[in-house]
Amino acid sequence: MRSTYSVLVENNPGVLARVAGLFSRRGYNIDSLSVSRTDDPTVSRMTIVVEGEKVVLEQVTKQLRKLVDVIRVRDITDEPHVDRELVLIKVNADSGTRGDIMQIVEIFRGRIVDVGEYTSIVEVTGDEGKINAIENALKPFGIIELVRTGKVAMQRGTRTVLVED
């Protein structure tokens, strides 16, 4: 089972290490983790994607709630939400292939953010499926380097991580 958590934490040094350490101690690999300050500079928001059995992930959720710096934890996996990732892909692109790459990038509504003599860097945002699809489309040209931000997610409508059901 793959779960997506929205976690609000105090914006203090070491919070990320404590949260990551909790998952590590339980033996669960974090599939994706993104964290940044919210509109309130004293609060940060984490989006954590973890794969594991439901029973154990529920224990991890309970343990997260016990951490002093954690304000709120919400598993939004089964709730309506929007999620996105950003990827930068450096791909081989000479004068013979650059046009084909530009067409692929346009199909995925991405952008070419850097052009070198033999390379281009492509930027695309979207859900995991879209990111995987453009990665596969660019593989034949030769991907030199790739970096993904990890998933960020937000519940749809009036639901928020702050409001308990």
Short mmCIF file of N, CA and C in Angstrom, two decimals:
data_model
loop_
_atom_site.label_atom_id
_atom_site.label_comp_id
_atom_site.label_asym_id
_atom_site.label_seq_id
_atom_site.Cartn_x
_atom_site.Cartn_y
_atom_site.Cartn_z
N MET A 1 0.84 -1.18 0.00
CA MET A 1 0.00 0.00 0.00
C MET A 1 0.89 1.24 0.00
N ARG A 2 0.51 2.19 -0.83
CA ARG A 2 1.27 3.43 -0.93
C ARG A 2 0.43 4.55 -0.33
N SER A 3 1.00 5.27 0.64
CA SER A 3 0.26 6.31 1.34
C SER A 3 0.91 7.66 1.16
N THR A 4 0.07 8.69 1.08
CA THR A 4 0.54 10.07 0.99
C THR A 4 0.08 10.81 2.24
N TYR A 5 1.04 11.39 2.95
CA TYR A 5 0.76 12.12 4.19
C TYR A 5 1.04 13.60 4.00
N SER A 6 0.13 14.42 4.52
CA SER A 6 0.39 15.85 4.68
C SER A 6 0.69 16.06 6.15
N VAL A 7 1.84 16.66 6.43
CA VAL A 7 2.27 16.83 7.81
C VAL A 7 2.67 18.29 8.02
N LEU A 8 2.04 18.94 9.00
CA LEU A 8 2.44 20.29 9.38
C LEU A 8 3.36 20.18 10.58
N VAL A 9 4.48 20.89 10.52
CA VAL A 9 5.48 20.83 11.59
C VAL A 9 5.93 22.24 11.95
N GLU A 10 6.46 22.38 13.16
CA GLU A 10 7.09 23.64 13.54
C GLU A 10 8.32 23.82 12.65
N ASN A 11 8.56 25.04 12.23
CA ASN A 11 9.70 25.32 11.36
C ASN A 11 10.95 25.52 12.20
N ASN A 12 11.46 24.42 12.76
CA ASN A 12 12.63 24.45 13.64
C ASN A 12 13.74 23.57 13.07
N PRO A 13 15.00 23.90 13.42
CA PRO A 13 16.10 23.03 12.98
C PRO A 13 15.95 21.61 13.54
N GLY A 14 16.25 20.62 12.72
CA GLY A 14 16.24 19.23 13.16
C GLY A 14 14.92 18.50 13.02
N VAL A 15 13.84 19.22 12.67
CA VAL A 15 12.53 18.57 12.57
C VAL A 15 12.54 17.52 11.45
N LEU A 16 13.11 17.89 10.32
CA LEU A 16 13.17 16.95 9.20
C LEU A 16 13.91 15.68 9.60
N ALA A 17 15.02 15.83 10.30
CA ALA A 17 15.79 14.66 10.73
C ALA A 17 14.98 13.78 11.69
N ARG A 18 14.24 14.40 12.59
CA ARG A 18 13.43 13.61 13.54
C ARG A 18 12.32 12.85 12.81
N VAL A 19 11.67 13.50 11.85
CA VAL A 19 10.60 12.83 11.10
C VAL A 19 11.17 11.70 10.25
N ALA A 20 12.25 12.00 9.53
CA ALA A 20 12.87 10.96 8.69
C ALA A 20 13.40 9.81 9.55
N GLY A 21 13.94 10.15 10.72
CA GLY A 21 14.46 9.13 11.63
C GLY A 21 13.38 8.19 12.11
N LEU A 22 12.19 8.72 12.31
CA LEU A 22 11.06 7.87 12.73
C LEU A 22 10.77 6.81 11.69
N PHE A 23 10.71 7.21 10.42
CA PHE A 23 10.47 6.24 9.35
C PHE A 23 11.63 5.24 9.27
N SER A 24 12.84 5.74 9.43
CA SER A 24 14.02 4.88 9.36
C SER A 24 14.00 3.83 10.46
N ARG A 25 13.69 4.25 11.69
CA ARG A 25 13.64 3.30 12.81
C ARG A 25 12.60 2.22 12.59
N ARG A 26 11.51 2.55 11.91
CA ARG A 26 10.46 1.57 11.62
C ARG A 26 10.80 0.71 10.41
N GLY A 27 11.88 1.05 9.72
CA GLY A 27 12.31 0.26 8.57
C GLY A 27 11.57 0.56 7.29
N TYR A 28 11.01 1.78 7.18
CA TYR A 28 10.28 2.14 5.97
C TYR A 28 11.03 3.18 5.18
N ASN A 29 11.18 2.89 3.91
CA ASN A 29 11.84 3.81 3.00
C ASN A 29 10.84 4.88 2.58
N ILE A 30 11.25 6.12 2.69
CA ILE A 30 10.41 7.22 2.21
C ILE A 30 10.56 7.28 0.70
N ASP A 31 9.44 7.10 0.01
CA ASP A 31 9.43 7.10 -1.45
C ASP A 31 9.65 8.50 -1.99
N SER A 32 9.06 9.47 -1.32
CA SER A 32 9.14 10.85 -1.75
C SER A 32 8.92 11.74 -0.53
N LEU A 33 9.68 12.80 -0.45
CA LEU A 33 9.54 13.74 0.66
C LEU A 33 9.81 15.14 0.15
N SER A 34 8.85 16.02 0.33
CA SER A 34 9.08 17.42 0.01
C SER A 34 8.65 18.24 1.21
N VAL A 35 9.41 19.28 1.50
CA VAL A 35 9.13 20.11 2.66
C VAL A 35 9.49 21.54 2.35
N SER A 36 8.65 22.43 2.84
CA SER A 36 8.92 23.85 2.67
C SER A 36 8.07 24.64 3.65
N ARG A 37 8.48 25.86 3.88
CA ARG A 37 7.75 26.76 4.75
C ARG A 37 6.38 27.06 4.14
N THR A 38 5.38 27.27 4.99
CA THR A 38 4.04 27.63 4.52
C THR A 38 3.92 29.16 4.49
N ASP A 39 2.70 29.67 4.34
CA ASP A 39 2.48 31.11 4.40
C ASP A 39 2.76 31.65 5.79
N ASP A 40 2.75 30.79 6.79
CA ASP A 40 3.15 31.14 8.16
C ASP A 40 4.62 30.72 8.32
N PRO A 41 5.54 31.67 8.49
CA PRO A 41 6.97 31.31 8.54
C PRO A 41 7.37 30.42 9.71
N THR A 42 6.48 30.24 10.69
CA THR A 42 6.81 29.37 11.82
C THR A 42 6.38 27.92 11.58
N VAL A 43 5.69 27.69 10.44
CA VAL A 43 5.16 26.35 10.13
C VAL A 43 5.66 25.89 8.77
N SER A 44 6.09 24.63 8.70
CA SER A 44 6.46 24.00 7.44
C SER A 44 5.49 22.87 7.13
N ARG A 45 5.37 22.57 5.86
CA ARG A 45 4.49 21.49 5.44
C ARG A 45 5.31 20.43 4.72
N MET A 46 5.11 19.19 5.13
CA MET A 46 5.78 18.06 4.48
C MET A 46 4.74 17.24 3.72
N THR A 47 5.11 16.78 2.55
CA THR A 47 4.32 15.77 1.86
C THR A 47 5.22 14.54 1.80
N ILE A 48 4.76 13.47 2.42
CA ILE A 48 5.57 12.25 2.53
C ILE A 48 4.81 11.11 1.86
N VAL A 49 5.49 10.42 0.96
CA VAL A 49 4.92 9.25 0.30
C VAL A 49 5.71 8.03 0.76
N VAL A 50 4.98 7.04 1.30
CA VAL A 50 5.61 5.85 1.86
C VAL A 50 4.84 4.63 1.40
N GLU A 51 5.56 3.55 1.14
CA GLU A 51 4.93 2.30 0.79
C GLU A 51 5.12 1.33 1.94
N GLY A 52 4.04 0.68 2.36
CA GLY A 52 4.11 -0.27 3.45
C GLY A 52 2.75 -0.86 3.74
N GLU A 53 2.71 -1.76 4.70
CA GLU A 53 1.44 -2.36 5.07
C GLU A 53 0.62 -1.38 5.91
N LYS A 54 -0.69 -1.43 5.73
CA LYS A 54 -1.59 -0.47 6.35
C LYS A 54 -1.44 -0.41 7.87
N VAL A 55 -1.36 -1.54 8.51
CA VAL A 55 -1.29 -1.60 9.97
C VAL A 55 -0.04 -0.87 10.48
N VAL A 56 1.07 -1.12 9.84
CA VAL A 56 2.32 -0.51 10.30
C VAL A 56 2.33 0.99 10.00
N LEU A 57 1.79 1.39 8.85
CA LEU A 57 1.74 2.81 8.52
C LEU A 57 0.84 3.56 9.50
N GLU A 58 -0.20 2.90 9.99
CA GLU A 58 -1.03 3.54 11.02
C GLU A 58 -0.22 3.77 12.29
N GLN A 59 0.67 2.83 12.63
CA GLN A 59 1.55 3.01 13.78
C GLN A 59 2.51 4.17 13.56
N VAL A 60 3.04 4.28 12.35
CA VAL A 60 3.94 5.39 12.04
C VAL A 60 3.20 6.71 12.19
N THR A 61 1.95 6.76 11.72
CA THR A 61 1.14 7.98 11.86
C THR A 61 0.98 8.35 13.33
N LYS A 62 0.69 7.36 14.15
CA LYS A 62 0.52 7.62 15.59
C LYS A 62 1.83 8.12 16.21
N GLN A 63 2.95 7.53 15.78
CA GLN A 63 4.25 7.95 16.31
C GLN A 63 4.58 9.37 15.85
N LEU A 64 4.23 9.71 14.60
CA LEU A 64 4.46 11.07 14.09
C LEU A 64 3.71 12.08 14.96
N ARG A 65 2.48 11.74 15.31
CA ARG A 65 1.66 12.66 16.11
C ARG A 65 2.26 12.90 17.49
N LYS A 66 3.09 11.98 17.95
CA LYS A 66 3.71 12.13 19.27
C LYS A 66 4.95 13.03 19.25
N LEU A 67 5.52 13.28 18.07
CA LEU A 67 6.70 14.14 17.99
C LEU A 67 6.31 15.56 18.37
N VAL A 68 7.13 16.19 19.19
CA VAL A 68 6.82 17.51 19.73
C VAL A 68 6.62 18.55 18.63
N ASP A 69 7.43 18.51 17.60
CA ASP A 69 7.39 19.53 16.56
C ASP A 69 6.27 19.32 15.53
N VAL A 70 5.58 18.19 15.60
CA VAL A 70 4.54 17.90 14.62
C VAL A 70 3.22 18.51 15.09
N ILE A 71 2.64 19.34 14.23
CA ILE A 71 1.38 20.02 14.55
C ILE A 71 0.18 19.16 14.13
N ARG A 72 0.25 18.61 12.91
CA ARG A 72 -0.88 17.84 12.38
C ARG A 72 -0.38 16.82 11.37
N VAL A 73 -1.00 15.64 11.37
CA VAL A 73 -0.68 14.58 10.40
C VAL A 73 -1.98 14.14 9.76
N ARG A 74 -1.97 14.03 8.46
CA ARG A 74 -3.19 13.58 7.79
C ARG A 74 -2.80 12.68 6.61
N ASP A 75 -3.36 11.49 6.58
CA ASP A 75 -3.19 10.58 5.44
C ASP A 75 -4.25 10.97 4.41
N ILE A 76 -3.82 11.52 3.29
CA ILE A 76 -4.77 12.01 2.28
C ILE A 76 -4.87 11.06 1.09
N THR A 77 -4.32 9.86 1.24
CA THR A 77 -4.28 8.90 0.14
C THR A 77 -5.65 8.67 -0.48
N ASP A 78 -6.65 8.45 0.36
CA ASP A 78 -7.98 8.12 -0.14
C ASP A 78 -8.91 9.32 -0.22
N GLU A 79 -8.39 10.50 0.04
CA GLU A 79 -9.20 11.71 -0.06
C GLU A 79 -8.94 12.39 -1.40
N PRO A 80 -9.96 13.10 -1.93
CA PRO A 80 -9.72 13.83 -3.18
C PRO A 80 -8.61 14.86 -2.99
N HIS A 81 -7.60 14.79 -3.82
CA HIS A 81 -6.49 15.73 -3.69
C HIS A 81 -5.82 15.95 -5.05
N VAL A 82 -5.06 17.00 -5.11
CA VAL A 82 -4.25 17.31 -6.30
C VAL A 82 -2.80 17.09 -5.90
N ASP A 83 -2.05 16.39 -6.74
CA ASP A 83 -0.62 16.23 -6.46
C ASP A 83 0.19 16.53 -7.71
N ARG A 84 1.38 17.03 -7.49
CA ARG A 84 2.28 17.40 -8.58
C ARG A 84 3.72 17.15 -8.19
N GLU A 85 4.54 16.96 -9.21
CA GLU A 85 5.98 16.89 -9.06
C GLU A 85 6.60 17.80 -10.11
N LEU A 86 7.81 18.20 -9.88
CA LEU A 86 8.59 18.93 -10.87
C LEU A 86 9.79 18.07 -11.20
N VAL A 87 10.12 17.99 -12.49
CA VAL A 87 11.30 17.26 -12.91
C VAL A 87 12.13 18.14 -13.83
N LEU A 88 13.45 18.06 -13.66
CA LEU A 88 14.40 18.65 -14.60
C LEU A 88 15.15 17.49 -15.24
N ILE A 89 15.17 17.47 -16.55
CA ILE A 89 15.84 16.39 -17.28
C ILE A 89 16.85 16.99 -18.24
N LYS A 90 18.13 16.64 -18.05
CA LYS A 90 19.16 17.05 -19.01
C LYS A 90 19.29 15.92 -20.02
N VAL A 91 19.08 16.26 -21.28
CA VAL A 91 19.04 15.25 -22.33
C VAL A 91 20.01 15.63 -23.45
N ASN A 92 20.56 14.62 -24.11
CA ASN A 92 21.37 14.87 -25.29
C ASN A 92 20.51 15.54 -26.34
N ALA A 93 20.98 16.65 -26.88
CA ALA A 93 20.19 17.37 -27.88
C ALA A 93 21.13 18.13 -28.81
N ASP A 94 21.45 17.51 -29.92
CA ASP A 94 22.25 18.24 -30.91
C ASP A 94 21.32 18.84 -31.95
N SER A 95 21.87 19.46 -32.95
CA SER A 95 21.03 20.15 -33.94
C SER A 95 20.11 19.17 -34.69
N GLY A 96 20.48 17.91 -34.75
CA GLY A 96 19.65 16.92 -35.44
C GLY A 96 18.46 16.42 -34.63
N THR A 97 18.54 16.50 -33.31
CA THR A 97 17.47 15.95 -32.47
C THR A 97 16.70 17.01 -31.70
N ARG A 98 17.20 18.23 -31.69
CA ARG A 98 16.58 19.28 -30.86
C ARG A 98 15.11 19.52 -31.25
N GLY A 99 14.78 19.48 -32.51
CA GLY A 99 13.39 19.69 -32.94
C GLY A 99 12.46 18.61 -32.43
N ASP A 100 12.90 17.35 -32.48
CA ASP A 100 12.09 16.25 -31.95
C ASP A 100 11.86 16.41 -30.45
N ILE A 101 12.91 16.81 -29.75
CA ILE A 101 12.79 17.00 -28.29
C ILE A 101 11.81 18.13 -27.99
N MET A 102 11.89 19.22 -28.74
CA MET A 102 10.97 20.34 -28.53
C MET A 102 9.52 19.92 -28.74
N GLN A 103 9.26 19.05 -29.72
CA GLN A 103 7.89 18.57 -29.95
C GLN A 103 7.39 17.75 -28.76
N ILE A 104 8.25 16.88 -28.25
CA ILE A 104 7.87 16.06 -27.09
C ILE A 104 7.59 16.95 -25.88
N VAL A 105 8.45 17.91 -25.66
CA VAL A 105 8.27 18.82 -24.52
C VAL A 105 6.96 19.59 -24.66
N GLU A 106 6.63 20.00 -25.87
CA GLU A 106 5.37 20.73 -26.09
C GLU A 106 4.16 19.84 -25.80
N ILE A 107 4.22 18.59 -26.20
CA ILE A 107 3.11 17.66 -25.93
C ILE A 107 2.85 17.55 -24.44
N PHE A 108 3.92 17.55 -23.65
CA PHE A 108 3.79 17.43 -22.20
C PHE A 108 3.66 18.78 -21.50
N ARG A 109 3.49 19.83 -22.28
CA ARG A 109 3.37 21.20 -21.75
C ARG A 109 4.52 21.54 -20.81
N GLY A 110 5.70 21.12 -21.21
CA GLY A 110 6.90 21.45 -20.45
C GLY A 110 7.61 22.64 -21.08
N ARG A 111 8.80 22.90 -20.60
CA ARG A 111 9.61 23.99 -21.14
C ARG A 111 11.06 23.55 -21.24
N ILE A 112 11.74 24.08 -22.21
CA ILE A 112 13.18 23.90 -22.28
C ILE A 112 13.78 25.11 -21.58
N VAL A 113 14.50 24.88 -20.48
CA VAL A 113 14.98 25.98 -19.65
C VAL A 113 16.46 26.27 -19.84
N ASP A 114 17.15 25.40 -20.59
CA ASP A 114 18.56 25.65 -20.89
C ASP A 114 18.93 24.90 -22.17
N VAL A 115 19.72 25.55 -23.00
CA VAL A 115 20.18 24.92 -24.24
C VAL A 115 21.69 25.08 -24.31
N GLY A 116 22.38 23.96 -24.47
CA GLY A 116 23.81 23.97 -24.68
C GLY A 116 24.10 23.49 -26.09
N GLU A 117 25.38 23.38 -26.42
CA GLU A 117 25.74 22.94 -27.76
C GLU A 117 25.25 21.51 -28.04
N TYR A 118 25.31 20.66 -27.01
CA TYR A 118 24.92 19.26 -27.19
C TYR A 118 23.86 18.78 -26.21
N THR A 119 23.36 19.67 -25.37
CA THR A 119 22.37 19.27 -24.36
C THR A 119 21.26 20.30 -24.24
N SER A 120 20.16 19.86 -23.66
CA SER A 120 19.07 20.75 -23.26
C SER A 120 18.57 20.28 -21.90
N ILE A 121 18.07 21.24 -21.11
CA ILE A 121 17.42 20.89 -19.85
C ILE A 121 15.93 21.18 -19.99
N VAL A 122 15.14 20.15 -19.70
CA VAL A 122 13.69 20.21 -19.84
C VAL A 122 13.08 20.29 -18.45
N GLU A 123 12.07 21.14 -18.30
CA GLU A 123 11.33 21.27 -17.04
C GLU A 123 9.87 20.88 -17.30
N VAL A 124 9.35 19.98 -16.47
CA VAL A 124 7.96 19.55 -16.60
C VAL A 124 7.37 19.40 -15.20
N THR A 125 6.13 19.84 -15.03
CA THR A 125 5.39 19.57 -13.79
C THR A 125 4.18 18.72 -14.12
N GLY A 126 3.76 17.92 -13.17
CA GLY A 126 2.58 17.09 -13.37
C GLY A 126 2.52 15.99 -12.35
N ASP A 127 1.53 15.13 -12.51
CA ASP A 127 1.43 14.00 -11.59
C ASP A 127 2.49 12.96 -11.96
N GLU A 128 2.59 11.95 -11.14
CA GLU A 128 3.64 10.95 -11.31
C GLU A 128 3.59 10.29 -12.68
N GLY A 129 2.38 10.02 -13.17
CA GLY A 129 2.24 9.37 -14.48
C GLY A 129 2.79 10.22 -15.60
N LYS A 130 2.51 11.50 -15.57
CA LYS A 130 3.01 12.42 -16.60
C LYS A 130 4.54 12.50 -16.55
N ILE A 131 5.08 12.59 -15.35
CA ILE A 131 6.54 12.69 -15.20
C ILE A 131 7.19 11.41 -15.73
N ASN A 132 6.62 10.26 -15.38
CA ASN A 132 7.17 8.99 -15.88
C ASN A 132 7.07 8.91 -17.40
N ALA A 133 5.97 9.43 -17.96
CA ALA A 133 5.77 9.36 -19.41
C ALA A 133 6.79 10.20 -20.16
N ILE A 134 7.06 11.42 -19.70
CA ILE A 134 8.05 12.24 -20.43
C ILE A 134 9.45 11.67 -20.25
N GLU A 135 9.72 11.12 -19.09
CA GLU A 135 11.02 10.47 -18.89
C GLU A 135 11.20 9.34 -19.91
N ASN A 136 10.18 8.53 -20.09
CA ASN A 136 10.26 7.44 -21.07
C ASN A 136 10.36 7.97 -22.50
N ALA A 137 9.67 9.07 -22.79
CA ALA A 137 9.71 9.64 -24.14
C ALA A 137 11.09 10.20 -24.48
N LEU A 138 11.81 10.70 -23.47
CA LEU A 138 13.12 11.30 -23.73
C LEU A 138 14.27 10.30 -23.63
N LYS A 139 14.03 9.12 -23.08
CA LYS A 139 15.09 8.12 -22.94
C LYS A 139 15.81 7.80 -24.24
N PRO A 140 15.11 7.66 -25.36
CA PRO A 140 15.82 7.32 -26.61
C PRO A 140 16.87 8.36 -27.01
N PHE A 141 16.76 9.59 -26.55
CA PHE A 141 17.73 10.63 -26.90
C PHE A 141 18.97 10.57 -26.00
N GLY A 142 18.82 9.90 -24.86
CA GLY A 142 19.92 9.79 -23.92
C GLY A 142 19.78 10.79 -22.78
N ILE A 143 19.23 10.35 -21.67
CA ILE A 143 19.11 11.22 -20.50
C ILE A 143 20.46 11.22 -19.79
N ILE A 144 21.00 12.42 -19.62
CA ILE A 144 22.30 12.58 -18.97
C ILE A 144 22.13 12.68 -17.46
N GLU A 145 21.11 13.41 -17.04
CA GLU A 145 20.87 13.62 -15.62
C GLU A 145 19.39 13.94 -15.42
N LEU A 146 18.87 13.56 -14.26
CA LEU A 146 17.45 13.78 -13.98
C LEU A 146 17.28 14.06 -12.48
N VAL A 147 16.44 15.05 -12.14
CA VAL A 147 16.14 15.31 -10.74
C VAL A 147 14.64 15.59 -10.62
N ARG A 148 14.03 14.94 -9.61
CA ARG A 148 12.60 15.12 -9.33
C ARG A 148 12.45 15.72 -7.94
N THR A 149 11.43 16.57 -7.78
CA THR A 149 11.23 17.22 -6.48
C THR A 149 10.57 16.32 -5.47
N GLY A 150 9.87 15.32 -5.90
CA GLY A 150 9.02 14.55 -5.01
C GLY A 150 7.64 15.18 -5.03
N LYS A 151 6.67 14.40 -4.60
CA LYS A 151 5.28 14.82 -4.69
C LYS A 151 4.95 15.92 -3.67
N VAL A 152 4.17 16.90 -4.11
CA VAL A 152 3.49 17.83 -3.20
C VAL A 152 2.01 17.61 -3.43
N ALA A 153 1.23 17.66 -2.38
CA ALA A 153 -0.19 17.35 -2.50
C ALA A 153 -1.02 18.26 -1.62
N MET A 154 -2.24 18.53 -2.08
CA MET A 154 -3.18 19.35 -1.33
C MET A 154 -4.58 18.81 -1.57
N GLN A 155 -5.37 18.74 -0.50
CA GLN A 155 -6.73 18.24 -0.60
C GLN A 155 -7.59 19.21 -1.41
N ARG A 156 -8.56 18.65 -2.13
CA ARG A 156 -9.48 19.47 -2.92
C ARG A 156 -10.55 20.10 -2.03
N GLY A 157 -11.14 21.17 -2.54
CA GLY A 157 -12.28 21.80 -1.88
C GLY A 157 -11.92 22.48 -0.58
N THR A 158 -12.84 22.43 0.37
CA THR A 158 -12.66 23.12 1.64
C THR A 158 -11.84 22.33 2.64
N ARG A 159 -11.53 21.08 2.33
CA ARG A 159 -10.74 20.26 3.25
C ARG A 159 -9.32 20.80 3.34
N THR A 160 -8.76 20.76 4.53
CA THR A 160 -7.37 21.15 4.73
C THR A 160 -6.72 20.18 5.71
N VAL A 161 -5.43 20.24 5.78
CA VAL A 161 -4.73 19.40 6.73
C VAL A 161 -5.01 19.90 8.16
N LEU A 162 -5.44 21.14 8.30
CA LEU A 162 -5.69 21.72 9.63
C LEU A 162 -6.99 21.25 10.26
N VAL A 163 -7.97 20.87 9.44
CA VAL A 163 -9.30 20.53 9.96
C VAL A 163 -9.44 19.02 10.11
N GLU A 164 -9.74 18.59 11.31
CA GLU A 164 -10.00 17.17 11.57
C GLU A 164 -11.42 16.84 11.18
N ASP A 165 -11.65 15.64 10.69
CA ASP A 165 -13.02 15.20 10.37
C ASP A 165 -13.77 14.84 11.63
#
